[in-house]
């Protein structure tokens, strides 16, 4: 049973006139915009974006990690993560180190400045959302988590990271210009 606060409203002011698929799309867009605005606030106050903070938080929490392990933990491609780590290194918040047991492995480590920033920065999850979630019963939090995980599964997010952006039969845009 879905709690009344989590049921989609049929009120037209709450997009009730739209088909469920459109309502879902609008909700995802609002989530994306809120995440973007939160990231901009983090940059303004802490000099770090939400994805950078998420990566830094992960390596502070778990210690030195291989890039691939961080990417898997926070669901980013390794190529995206390399750019984030480059920016964290430029800010003096993280560094790459060779593993002592296997010099071929490169680990990402938070610096003292990185540890300090994580200690004083807010959650990588938007502050108002994190606070609101704390006040929901566990079963409602679980319902939200499962619903979002289902949306991600339906969107097949992982598929886009491994497939080319243009199918092989797509025309080359450079030759069309």
JSON list of C-alpha atoms in Angstrom, two decimals:
[
{"chain": "A", "resi": 1, "resn": "UNK", "atom": "CA", "xyz": [0.00, 0.00, 0.00]},
{"chain": "A", "resi": 2, "resn": "UNK", "atom": "CA", "xyz": [1.30, 3.44, -0.95]},
{"chain": "A", "resi": 3, "resn": "UNK", "atom": "CA", "xyz": [1.15, 6.07, 1.81]},
{"chain": "A", "resi": 4, "resn": "UNK", "atom": "CA", "xyz": [-1.13, 9.00, 0.93]},
{"chain": "A", "resi": 5, "resn": "UNK", "atom": "CA", "xyz": [1.79, 11.48, 0.93]},
{"chain": "A", "resi": 6, "resn": "UNK", "atom": "CA", "xyz": [3.51, 9.45, -1.80]},
{"chain": "A", "resi": 7, "resn": "UNK", "atom": "CA", "xyz": [0.50, 8.89, -4.05]},
{"chain": "A", "resi": 8, "resn": "UNK", "atom": "CA", "xyz": [0.43, 10.94, -7.22]},
{"chain": "A", "resi": 9, "resn": "UNK", "atom": "CA", "xyz": [-2.06, 13.73, -6.88]},
{"chain": "A", "resi": 10, "resn": "UNK", "atom": "CA", "xyz": [-4.98, 13.98, -9.29]},
{"chain": "A", "resi": 11, "resn": "UNK", "atom": "CA", "xyz": [-5.06, 17.74, -8.71]},
{"chain": "A", "resi": 12, "resn": "UNK", "atom": "CA", "xyz": [-4.47, 19.51, -12.07]},
{"chain": "A", "resi": 13, "resn": "UNK", "atom": "CA", "xyz": [-2.18, 21.97, -10.27]},
{"chain": "A", "resi": 14, "resn": "UNK", "atom": "CA", "xyz": [0.04, 18.99, -9.47]},
{"chain": "A", "resi": 15, "resn": "UNK", "atom": "CA", "xyz": [0.19, 17.83, -13.13]},
{"chain": "A", "resi": 16, "resn": "UNK", "atom": "CA", "xyz": [-2.85, 15.61, -12.54]},
{"chain": "A", "resi": 17, "resn": "UNK", "atom": "CA", "xyz": [-4.09, 16.20, -16.08]},
{"chain": "A", "resi": 18, "resn": "UNK", "atom": "CA", "xyz": [-0.95, 14.65, -17.55]},
{"chain": "A", "resi": 19, "resn": "UNK", "atom": "CA", "xyz": [-0.43, 11.01, -18.39]},
{"chain": "A", "resi": 20, "resn": "UNK", "atom": "CA", "xyz": [1.63, 9.15, -15.77]},
{"chain": "A", "resi": 21, "resn": "UNK", "atom": "CA", "xyz": [4.61, 8.91, -18.14]},
{"chain": "A", "resi": 22, "resn": "UNK", "atom": "CA", "xyz": [4.59, 12.70, -18.56]},
{"chain": "A", "resi": 23, "resn": "UNK", "atom": "CA", "xyz": [4.26, 13.19, -14.82]},
{"chain": "A", "resi": 24, "resn": "UNK", "atom": "CA", "xyz": [7.27, 10.93, -14.28]},
{"chain": "A", "resi": 25, "resn": "UNK", "atom": "CA", "xyz": [9.26, 12.86, -16.88]},
{"chain": "A", "resi": 26, "resn": "UNK", "atom": "CA", "xyz": [8.35, 16.18, -15.24]},
{"chain": "A", "resi": 27, "resn": "UNK", "atom": "CA", "xyz": [9.31, 14.81, -11.81]},
{"chain": "A", "resi": 28, "resn": "UNK", "atom": "CA", "xyz": [12.67, 13.56, -13.12]},
{"chain": "A", "resi": 29, "resn": "UNK", "atom": "CA", "xyz": [13.30, 16.95, -14.71]},
{"chain": "A", "resi": 30, "resn": "UNK", "atom": "CA", "xyz": [12.51, 18.71, -11.42]},
{"chain": "A", "resi": 31, "resn": "UNK", "atom": "CA", "xyz": [14.86, 16.35, -9.57]},
{"chain": "A", "resi": 32, "resn": "UNK", "atom": "CA", "xyz": [17.59, 17.03, -12.12]},
{"chain": "A", "resi": 33, "resn": "UNK", "atom": "CA", "xyz": [17.11, 20.79, -11.80]},
{"chain": "A", "resi": 34, "resn": "UNK", "atom": "CA", "xyz": [17.14, 20.64, -7.99]},
{"chain": "A", "resi": 35, "resn": "UNK", "atom": "CA", "xyz": [20.36, 18.58, -8.09]},
{"chain": "A", "resi": 36, "resn": "UNK", "atom": "CA", "xyz": [21.94, 21.11, -10.47]},
{"chain": "A", "resi": 37, "resn": "UNK", "atom": "CA", "xyz": [20.96, 24.06, -8.28]},
{"chain": "A", "resi": 38, "resn": "UNK", "atom": "CA", "xyz": [22.28, 22.27, -5.19]},
{"chain": "A", "resi": 39, "resn": "UNK", "atom": "CA", "xyz": [25.57, 21.60, -6.97]},
{"chain": "A", "resi": 40, "resn": "UNK", "atom": "CA", "xyz": [25.84, 25.31, -7.80]},
{"chain": "A", "resi": 41, "resn": "UNK", "atom": "CA", "xyz": [25.28, 26.17, -4.13]},
{"chain": "A", "resi": 42, "resn": "UNK", "atom": "CA", "xyz": [28.06, 23.77, -3.15]},
{"chain": "A", "resi": 43, "resn": "UNK", "atom": "CA", "xyz": [30.41, 25.46, -5.62]},
{"chain": "A", "resi": 44, "resn": "UNK", "atom": "CA", "xyz": [29.48, 28.85, -4.25]},
{"chain": "A", "resi": 45, "resn": "UNK", "atom": "CA", "xyz": [30.02, 27.94, -0.59]},
{"chain": "A", "resi": 46, "resn": "UNK", "atom": "CA", "xyz": [32.60, 25.13, -0.73]},
{"chain": "A", "resi": 47, "resn": "UNK", "atom": "CA", "xyz": [34.25, 25.39, -4.17]},
{"chain": "A", "resi": 48, "resn": "UNK", "atom": "CA", "xyz": [33.21, 21.85, -5.07]},
{"chain": "A", "resi": 49, "resn": "UNK", "atom": "CA", "xyz": [30.39, 20.35, -7.17]},
{"chain": "A", "resi": 50, "resn": "UNK", "atom": "CA", "xyz": [28.01, 17.67, -5.92]},
{"chain": "A", "resi": 51, "resn": "UNK", "atom": "CA", "xyz": [29.66, 14.94, -8.04]},
{"chain": "A", "resi": 52, "resn": "UNK", "atom": "CA", "xyz": [33.10, 16.01, -6.76]},
{"chain": "A", "resi": 53, "resn": "UNK", "atom": "CA", "xyz": [31.81, 15.94, -3.18]},
{"chain": "A", "resi": 54, "resn": "UNK", "atom": "CA", "xyz": [30.25, 12.53, -3.75]},
{"chain": "A", "resi": 55, "resn": "UNK", "atom": "CA", "xyz": [33.58, 11.13, -4.98]},
{"chain": "A", "resi": 56, "resn": "UNK", "atom": "CA", "xyz": [35.54, 12.81, -2.20]},
{"chain": "A", "resi": 57, "resn": "UNK", "atom": "CA", "xyz": [33.05, 11.57, 0.42]},
{"chain": "A", "resi": 58, "resn": "UNK", "atom": "CA", "xyz": [33.42, 8.01, -0.92]},
{"chain": "A", "resi": 59, "resn": "UNK", "atom": "CA", "xyz": [37.23, 8.01, -0.72]},
{"chain": "A", "resi": 60, "resn": "UNK", "atom": "CA", "xyz": [37.20, 9.65, 2.71]},
{"chain": "A", "resi": 61, "resn": "UNK", "atom": "CA", "xyz": [34.73, 7.05, 4.00]},
{"chain": "A", "resi": 62, "resn": "UNK", "atom": "CA", "xyz": [36.41, 3.98, 2.48]},
{"chain": "A", "resi": 63, "resn": "UNK", "atom": "CA", "xyz": [40.04, 5.06, 2.26]},
{"chain": "A", "resi": 64, "resn": "UNK", "atom": "CA", "xyz": [42.32, 4.67, -0.74]},
{"chain": "A", "resi": 65, "resn": "UNK", "atom": "CA", "xyz": [40.44, 3.15, -3.67]},
{"chain": "A", "resi": 66, "resn": "UNK", "atom": "CA", "xyz": [41.12, 2.25, -7.27]},
{"chain": "A", "resi": 67, "resn": "UNK", "atom": "CA", "xyz": [39.40, 4.52, -9.80]},
{"chain": "A", "resi": 68, "resn": "UNK", "atom": "CA", "xyz": [37.32, 1.62, -11.13]},
{"chain": "A", "resi": 69, "resn": "UNK", "atom": "CA", "xyz": [36.12, 0.80, -7.60]},
{"chain": "A", "resi": 70, "resn": "UNK", "atom": "CA", "xyz": [35.03, 4.39, -6.96]},
{"chain": "A", "resi": 71, "resn": "UNK", "atom": "CA", "xyz": [33.27, 4.45, -10.35]},
{"chain": "A", "resi": 72, "resn": "UNK", "atom": "CA", "xyz": [31.39, 1.25, -9.51]},
{"chain": "A", "resi": 73, "resn": "UNK", "atom": "CA", "xyz": [30.41, 2.45, -6.04]},
{"chain": "A", "resi": 74, "resn": "UNK", "atom": "CA", "xyz": [28.90, 5.74, -7.19]},
{"chain": "A", "resi": 75, "resn": "UNK", "atom": "CA", "xyz": [27.70, 4.58, -10.62]},
{"chain": "A", "resi": 76, "resn": "UNK", "atom": "CA", "xyz": [29.82, 6.78, -12.86]},
{"chain": "A", "resi": 77, "resn": "UNK", "atom": "CA", "xyz": [31.87, 5.76, -15.87]},
{"chain": "A", "resi": 78, "resn": "UNK", "atom": "CA", "xyz": [35.61, 5.56, -15.29]},
{"chain": "A", "resi": 79, "resn": "UNK", "atom": "CA", "xyz": [36.17, 8.27, -17.92]},
{"chain": "A", "resi": 80, "resn": "UNK", "atom": "CA", "xyz": [33.82, 10.66, -16.12]},
{"chain": "A", "resi": 81, "resn": "UNK", "atom": "CA", "xyz": [35.47, 9.84, -12.82]},
{"chain": "A", "resi": 82, "resn": "UNK", "atom": "CA", "xyz": [38.96, 10.57, -14.17]},
{"chain": "A", "resi": 83, "resn": "UNK", "atom": "CA", "xyz": [37.88, 14.15, -14.94]},
{"chain": "A", "resi": 84, "resn": "UNK", "atom": "CA", "xyz": [36.41, 14.57, -11.47]},
{"chain": "A", "resi": 85, "resn": "UNK", "atom": "CA", "xyz": [39.58, 13.22, -9.87]},
{"chain": "A", "resi": 86, "resn": "UNK", "atom": "CA", "xyz": [41.67, 15.58, -12.03]},
{"chain": "A", "resi": 87, "resn": "UNK", "atom": "CA", "xyz": [39.67, 18.52, -10.65]},
{"chain": "A", "resi": 88, "resn": "UNK", "atom": "CA", "xyz": [39.93, 17.24, -7.08]},
{"chain": "A", "resi": 89, "resn": "UNK", "atom": "CA", "xyz": [43.71, 16.95, -7.50]},
{"chain": "A", "resi": 90, "resn": "UNK", "atom": "CA", "xyz": [43.92, 20.48, -8.94]},
{"chain": "A", "resi": 91, "resn": "UNK", "atom": "CA", "xyz": [42.10, 21.73, -5.81]},
{"chain": "A", "resi": 92, "resn": "UNK", "atom": "CA", "xyz": [44.45, 19.78, -3.53]},
{"chain": "A", "resi": 93, "resn": "UNK", "atom": "CA", "xyz": [41.60, 17.62, -2.18]},
{"chain": "A", "resi": 94, "resn": "UNK", "atom": "CA", "xyz": [42.73, 14.24, -3.53]},
{"chain": "A", "resi": 95, "resn": "UNK", "atom": "CA", "xyz": [45.79, 12.63, -5.07]},
{"chain": "A", "resi": 96, "resn": "UNK", "atom": "CA", "xyz": [46.66, 9.52, -7.01]},
{"chain": "A", "resi": 97, "resn": "UNK", "atom": "CA", "xyz": [49.15, 7.04, -5.53]},
{"chain": "A", "resi": 98, "resn": "UNK", "atom": "CA", "xyz": [50.63, 3.79, -6.76]},
{"chain": "A", "resi": 99, "resn": "UNK", "atom": "CA", "xyz": [49.62, 0.76, -4.70]},
{"chain": "A", "resi": 100, "resn": "UNK", "atom": "CA", "xyz": [52.53, -0.59, -2.69]},
{"chain": "A", "resi": 101, "resn": "UNK", "atom": "CA", "xyz": [51.75, -4.24, -3.40]},
{"chain": "A", "resi": 102, "resn": "UNK", "atom": "CA", "xyz": [51.15, -3.81, -7.12]},
{"chain": "A", "resi": 103, "resn": "UNK", "atom": "CA", "xyz": [52.69, -0.71, -8.68]},
{"chain": "A", "resi": 104, "resn": "UNK", "atom": "CA", "xyz": [50.42, -1.07, -11.73]},
{"chain": "A", "resi": 105, "resn": "UNK", "atom": "CA", "xyz": [47.41, -0.14, -9.61]},
{"chain": "A", "resi": 106, "resn": "UNK", "atom": "CA", "xyz": [46.66, 3.53, -9.06]},
{"chain": "A", "resi": 107, "resn": "UNK", "atom": "CA", "xyz": [44.70, 4.49, -5.97]},
{"chain": "A", "resi": 108, "resn": "UNK", "atom": "CA", "xyz": [42.79, 7.68, -5.25]},
{"chain": "A", "resi": 109, "resn": "UNK", "atom": "CA", "xyz": [43.40, 9.09, -1.78]},
{"chain": "A", "resi": 110, "resn": "UNK", "atom": "CA", "xyz": [41.83, 12.08, -0.02]},
{"chain": "A", "resi": 111, "resn": "UNK", "atom": "CA", "xyz": [44.32, 14.67, 1.20]},
{"chain": "A", "resi": 112, "resn": "UNK", "atom": "CA", "xyz": [44.12, 16.31, 4.60]},
{"chain": "A", "resi": 113, "resn": "UNK", "atom": "CA", "xyz": [42.33, 19.24, 2.91]},
{"chain": "A", "resi": 114, "resn": "UNK", "atom": "CA", "xyz": [39.88, 16.74, 1.37]},
{"chain": "A", "resi": 115, "resn": "UNK", "atom": "CA", "xyz": [39.15, 15.18, 4.75]},
{"chain": "A", "resi": 116, "resn": "UNK", "atom": "CA", "xyz": [38.63, 18.64, 6.22]},
{"chain": "A", "resi": 117, "resn": "UNK", "atom": "CA", "xyz": [36.23, 19.67, 3.46]},
{"chain": "A", "resi": 118, "resn": "UNK", "atom": "CA", "xyz": [34.14, 16.51, 3.83]},
{"chain": "A", "resi": 119, "resn": "UNK", "atom": "CA", "xyz": [33.97, 17.07, 7.59]},
{"chain": "A", "resi": 120, "resn": "UNK", "atom": "CA", "xyz": [32.51, 20.57, 7.20]},
{"chain": "A", "resi": 121, "resn": "UNK", "atom": "CA", "xyz": [30.53, 20.20, 3.95]},
{"chain": "A", "resi": 122, "resn": "UNK", "atom": "CA", "xyz": [26.87, 19.21, 3.91]},
{"chain": "A", "resi": 123, "resn": "UNK", "atom": "CA", "xyz": [25.70, 15.85, 2.63]},
{"chain": "A", "resi": 124, "resn": "UNK", "atom": "CA", "xyz": [26.22, 15.22, -1.10]},
{"chain": "A", "resi": 125, "resn": "UNK", "atom": "CA", "xyz": [22.45, 14.62, -1.02]},
{"chain": "A", "resi": 126, "resn": "UNK", "atom": "CA", "xyz": [20.56, 17.89, -1.15]},
{"chain": "A", "resi": 127, "resn": "UNK", "atom": "CA", "xyz": [20.23, 19.21, 2.40]},
{"chain": "A", "resi": 128, "resn": "UNK", "atom": "CA", "xyz": [16.47, 19.67, 2.46]},
{"chain": "A", "resi": 129, "resn": "UNK", "atom": "CA", "xyz": [15.93, 16.22, 0.99]},
{"chain": "A", "resi": 130, "resn": "UNK", "atom": "CA", "xyz": [18.33, 14.58, 3.43]},
{"chain": "A", "resi": 131, "resn": "UNK", "atom": "CA", "xyz": [16.59, 16.28, 6.34]},
{"chain": "A", "resi": 132, "resn": "UNK", "atom": "CA", "xyz": [13.09, 15.44, 5.07]},
{"chain": "A", "resi": 133, "resn": "UNK", "atom": "CA", "xyz": [14.01, 11.79, 4.55]},
{"chain": "A", "resi": 134, "resn": "UNK", "atom": "CA", "xyz": [15.16, 11.52, 8.18]},
{"chain": "A", "resi": 135, "resn": "UNK", "atom": "CA", "xyz": [11.61, 12.29, 9.30]},
{"chain": "A", "resi": 136, "resn": "UNK", "atom": "CA", "xyz": [9.94, 9.64, 7.15]},
{"chain": "A", "resi": 137, "resn": "UNK", "atom": "CA", "xyz": [9.35, 6.17, 8.55]},
{"chain": "A", "resi": 138, "resn": "UNK", "atom": "CA", "xyz": [11.80, 3.54, 7.32]},
{"chain": "A", "resi": 139, "resn": "UNK", "atom": "CA", "xyz": [9.22, 1.79, 5.15]},
{"chain": "A", "resi": 140, "resn": "UNK", "atom": "CA", "xyz": [8.45, 5.05, 3.29]},
{"chain": "A", "resi": 141, "resn": "UNK", "atom": "CA", "xyz": [12.16, 5.66, 2.75]},
{"chain": "A", "resi": 142, "resn": "UNK", "atom": "CA", "xyz": [12.46, 2.13, 1.40]},
{"chain": "A", "resi": 143, "resn": "UNK", "atom": "CA", "xyz": [9.46, 2.66, -0.90]},
{"chain": "A", "resi": 144, "resn": "UNK", "atom": "CA", "xyz": [11.05, 5.83, -2.32]},
{"chain": "A", "resi": 145, "resn": "UNK", "atom": "CA", "xyz": [14.40, 4.06, -2.77]},
{"chain": "A", "resi": 146, "resn": "UNK", "atom": "CA", "xyz": [12.77, 1.11, -4.54]},
{"chain": "A", "resi": 147, "resn": "UNK", "atom": "CA", "xyz": [10.72, 3.40, -6.79]},
{"chain": "A", "resi": 148, "resn": "UNK", "atom": "CA", "xyz": [13.79, 5.39, -7.83]},
{"chain": "A", "resi": 149, "resn": "UNK", "atom": "CA", "xyz": [15.78, 2.19, -8.39]},
{"chain": "A", "resi": 150, "resn": "UNK", "atom": "CA", "xyz": [12.95, 0.89, -10.58]},
{"chain": "A", "resi": 151, "resn": "UNK", "atom": "CA", "xyz": [12.99, 4.09, -12.63]},
{"chain": "A", "resi": 152, "resn": "UNK", "atom": "CA", "xyz": [16.75, 3.74, -13.12]},
{"chain": "A", "resi": 153, "resn": "UNK", "atom": "CA", "xyz": [16.26, 0.11, -14.19]},
{"chain": "A", "resi": 154, "resn": "UNK", "atom": "CA", "xyz": [13.53, 1.13, -16.62]},
{"chain": "A", "resi": 155, "resn": "UNK", "atom": "CA", "xyz": [15.73, 3.85, -18.08]},
{"chain": "A", "resi": 156, "resn": "UNK", "atom": "CA", "xyz": [18.55, 1.32, -18.50]},
{"chain": "A", "resi": 157, "resn": "UNK", "atom": "CA", "xyz": [21.12, 3.90, -17.48]},
{"chain": "A", "resi": 158, "resn": "UNK", "atom": "CA", "xyz": [24.02, 1.44, -17.66]},
{"chain": "A", "resi": 159, "resn": "UNK", "atom": "CA", "xyz": [23.31, 0.69, -21.32]},
{"chain": "A", "resi": 160, "resn": "UNK", "atom": "CA", "xyz": [24.15, 4.23, -22.38]},
{"chain": "A", "resi": 161, "resn": "UNK", "atom": "CA", "xyz": [27.60, 4.06, -20.80]},
{"chain": "A", "resi": 162, "resn": "UNK", "atom": "CA", "xyz": [28.62, 1.12, -22.99]},
{"chain": "A", "resi": 163, "resn": "UNK", "atom": "CA", "xyz": [26.91, 1.96, -26.30]},
{"chain": "A", "resi": 164, "resn": "UNK", "atom": "CA", "xyz": [28.07, 4.56, -28.81]},
{"chain": "A", "resi": 165, "resn": "UNK", "atom": "CA", "xyz": [26.03, 7.74, -28.84]},
{"chain": "A", "resi": 166, "resn": "UNK", "atom": "CA", "xyz": [25.35, 7.44, -32.57]},
{"chain": "A", "resi": 167, "resn": "UNK", "atom": "CA", "xyz": [24.43, 4.07, -34.05]},
{"chain": "A", "resi": 168, "resn": "UNK", "atom": "CA", "xyz": [26.84, 2.81, -36.76]},
{"chain": "A", "resi": 169, "resn": "UNK", "atom": "CA", "xyz": [24.30, 3.60, -39.49]},
{"chain": "A", "resi": 170, "resn": "UNK", "atom": "CA", "xyz": [23.85, 7.22, -38.36]},
{"chain": "A", "resi": 171, "resn": "UNK", "atom": "CA", "xyz": [25.17, 9.83, -40.79]},
{"chain": "A", "resi": 172, "resn": "UNK", "atom": "CA", "xyz": [28.40, 11.55, -39.88]},
{"chain": "A", "resi": 173, "resn": "UNK", "atom": "CA", "xyz": [27.42, 15.12, -38.95]},
{"chain": "A", "resi": 174, "resn": "UNK", "atom": "CA", "xyz": [30.84, 16.44, -39.98]},
{"chain": "A", "resi": 175, "resn": "UNK", "atom": "CA", "xyz": [30.20, 15.45, -43.58]},
{"chain": "A", "resi": 176, "resn": "UNK", "atom": "CA", "xyz": [26.76, 17.06, -43.55]},
{"chain": "A", "resi": 177, "resn": "UNK", "atom": "CA", "xyz": [28.01, 20.54, -42.67]}
]
